[in-house]
XYZ file of C-alpha atoms in Angstrom:
168
model
C 0.000 0.000 0.000
C 1.947 2.921 -1.330
C 1.410 6.591 -0.811
C 0.716 8.753 2.181
C -1.562 6.859 4.536
C -2.209 7.978 8.074
C -1.599 5.376 10.752
C -4.553 3.479 12.086
C -5.036 3.046 15.831
C -6.779 -0.023 17.258
C -7.621 -1.622 20.584
C -7.683 -5.418 20.830
C -10.378 -6.912 23.047
C -9.972 -10.623 23.828
C -10.341 -13.284 26.484
C -7.417 -14.809 28.346
C -8.771 -18.225 27.329
C -5.474 -20.150 27.225
C -1.782 -19.209 27.184
C -1.693 -20.290 23.511
C -4.592 -17.994 22.664
C -2.951 -15.102 24.536
C 0.223 -15.717 22.514
C -1.787 -15.759 19.277
C -3.284 -12.378 20.195
C 0.162 -11.017 21.075
C 1.552 -12.280 17.741
C -1.336 -10.604 15.897
C -0.709 -7.335 17.763
C 2.998 -7.460 16.913
C 2.278 -8.154 13.248
C -0.227 -5.297 13.060
C 2.367 -3.022 14.682
C 4.864 -4.143 12.059
C 2.360 -3.018 9.418
C 2.285 0.488 10.899
C -0.873 0.111 12.969
C -0.823 1.569 16.477
C -2.101 -1.214 18.730
C -3.379 -0.715 22.263
C -3.188 -4.006 24.128
C -3.660 -4.672 27.819
C -0.361 -6.578 28.024
C 1.482 -3.491 26.785
C -0.622 -0.609 28.037
C -2.359 -1.626 31.278
C 0.050 -1.303 34.192
C -0.021 -2.289 37.828
C -1.954 0.252 39.856
C -4.253 1.189 36.974
C -7.978 0.474 37.090
C -8.723 -2.193 34.457
C -12.381 -1.183 34.155
C -11.477 2.472 33.553
C -8.885 1.316 30.986
C -11.493 -0.738 29.088
C -14.027 2.081 29.175
C -11.443 4.553 27.904
C -10.537 2.255 24.996
C -14.155 1.795 23.929
C -14.948 5.531 24.044
C -11.578 6.914 22.854
C -12.257 8.723 19.564
C -8.608 8.371 18.503
C -9.050 4.594 18.350
C -10.444 3.919 14.895
C -11.337 0.275 15.482
C -11.819 -2.173 18.330
C -10.820 -5.649 17.185
C -12.927 -8.150 19.103
C -11.075 -11.486 19.019
C -13.855 -14.083 19.113
C -13.099 -17.547 20.410
C -15.199 -19.922 22.494
C -13.985 -18.400 25.754
C -14.789 -14.848 24.653
C -18.228 -15.878 23.425
C -19.156 -17.586 26.710
C -17.837 -14.766 28.910
C -19.490 -12.102 26.753
C -22.846 -13.857 26.580
C -22.774 -14.574 30.340
C -21.320 -11.104 31.155
C -18.481 -12.625 33.228
C -15.002 -11.350 34.033
C -13.204 -8.599 32.163
C -14.797 -9.682 28.902
C -18.219 -9.309 30.531
C -17.358 -5.772 31.598
C -16.104 -4.893 28.113
C -19.217 -6.443 26.616
C -21.439 -4.150 28.647
C -19.500 -1.169 27.326
C -19.202 -2.374 23.732
C -22.736 -3.696 23.323
C -24.177 -0.331 24.376
C -22.127 1.350 21.640
C -23.055 -1.302 19.065
C -26.780 -1.086 19.797
C -26.962 2.710 20.049
C -25.082 3.397 16.851
C -26.241 1.007 14.127
C -23.894 2.568 11.549
C -20.958 1.841 13.856
C -17.921 0.367 12.105
C -15.649 0.774 15.104
C -16.135 -2.788 16.390
C -14.787 -5.517 14.112
C -15.336 -9.150 15.100
C -12.284 -11.294 14.359
C -13.221 -14.981 14.329
C -10.493 -17.083 15.857
C -12.533 -20.232 16.451
C -15.657 -22.089 15.337
C -17.904 -24.074 17.658
C -18.776 -27.753 17.403
C -21.912 -26.689 15.524
C -19.733 -25.218 12.754
C -20.776 -21.654 13.553
C -18.285 -18.892 14.372
C -17.828 -18.213 18.094
C -19.298 -14.695 18.131
C -21.200 -13.227 21.107
C -24.919 -12.617 20.622
C -24.560 -8.831 20.602
C -22.244 -9.025 17.556
C -23.827 -11.978 15.764
C -25.206 -9.880 12.897
C -21.893 -8.111 12.238
C -19.731 -8.999 9.255
C -16.547 -10.539 10.612
C -13.014 -11.276 9.470
C -12.077 -14.943 9.756
C -8.549 -15.563 11.052
C -9.319 -19.083 12.294
C -7.656 -21.071 9.523
C -4.041 -21.189 8.418
C -5.274 -21.792 4.850
C -7.018 -18.416 4.587
C -5.157 -16.470 7.272
C -2.931 -14.406 4.944
C -5.744 -13.395 2.599
C -8.025 -12.417 5.479
C -5.212 -10.715 7.400
C -4.668 -8.472 4.357
C -8.423 -7.794 4.317
C -8.127 -6.699 7.964
C -5.172 -4.399 7.284
C -6.957 -2.854 4.297
C -10.028 -2.313 6.505
C -7.929 -0.606 9.169
C -6.376 1.727 6.610
C -9.672 2.348 4.792
C -8.271 0.867 1.568
C -10.671 -1.883 0.451
C -9.626 -4.235 -2.334
C -12.831 -3.533 -4.250
C -13.819 0.081 -4.729
C -16.925 1.605 -6.199
C -16.145 2.776 -9.751
C -16.515 6.464 -10.568
C -20.001 7.464 -11.656
C -20.193 8.162 -15.364
C -22.386 10.545 -17.275
C -25.949 9.584 -18.187
C -26.408 8.584 -21.824
C -27.499 11.369 -24.169
C -30.905 10.415 -25.586
């Protein structure tokens, strides 16, 4: 992506489901950073002595954060739907924003896992949102590029310029 593009700023919301999942999220954050995206991540930006609930609320309402990437796995889905733990707190903040602003593009579900029923593990409050699927190694690169293009506002397919009406 050549040319002058302003840097995107994102917050990653996820569940501490397993150490492997936490590492996957950290790897994603590092890769996004390598692609020039400013990533706010609890592991980097939430320090001892800070209030985690205030931190989450600030991230959801911060106008300088263009997108909130919601990493959806089974653990996130359960905690969000049951409103438990830190994910439950974030869900209360995020879902209010999602429901109050139907044109909202700030919250992007990132599917990391599918359930036994073959459906993506997405919380109920985001179930109707179009998501980016990063669950499979086979399609990861293609969908990762889709994510980066989304964050920079540079979609692969663009509306063509409107031509002139025919002269009758």
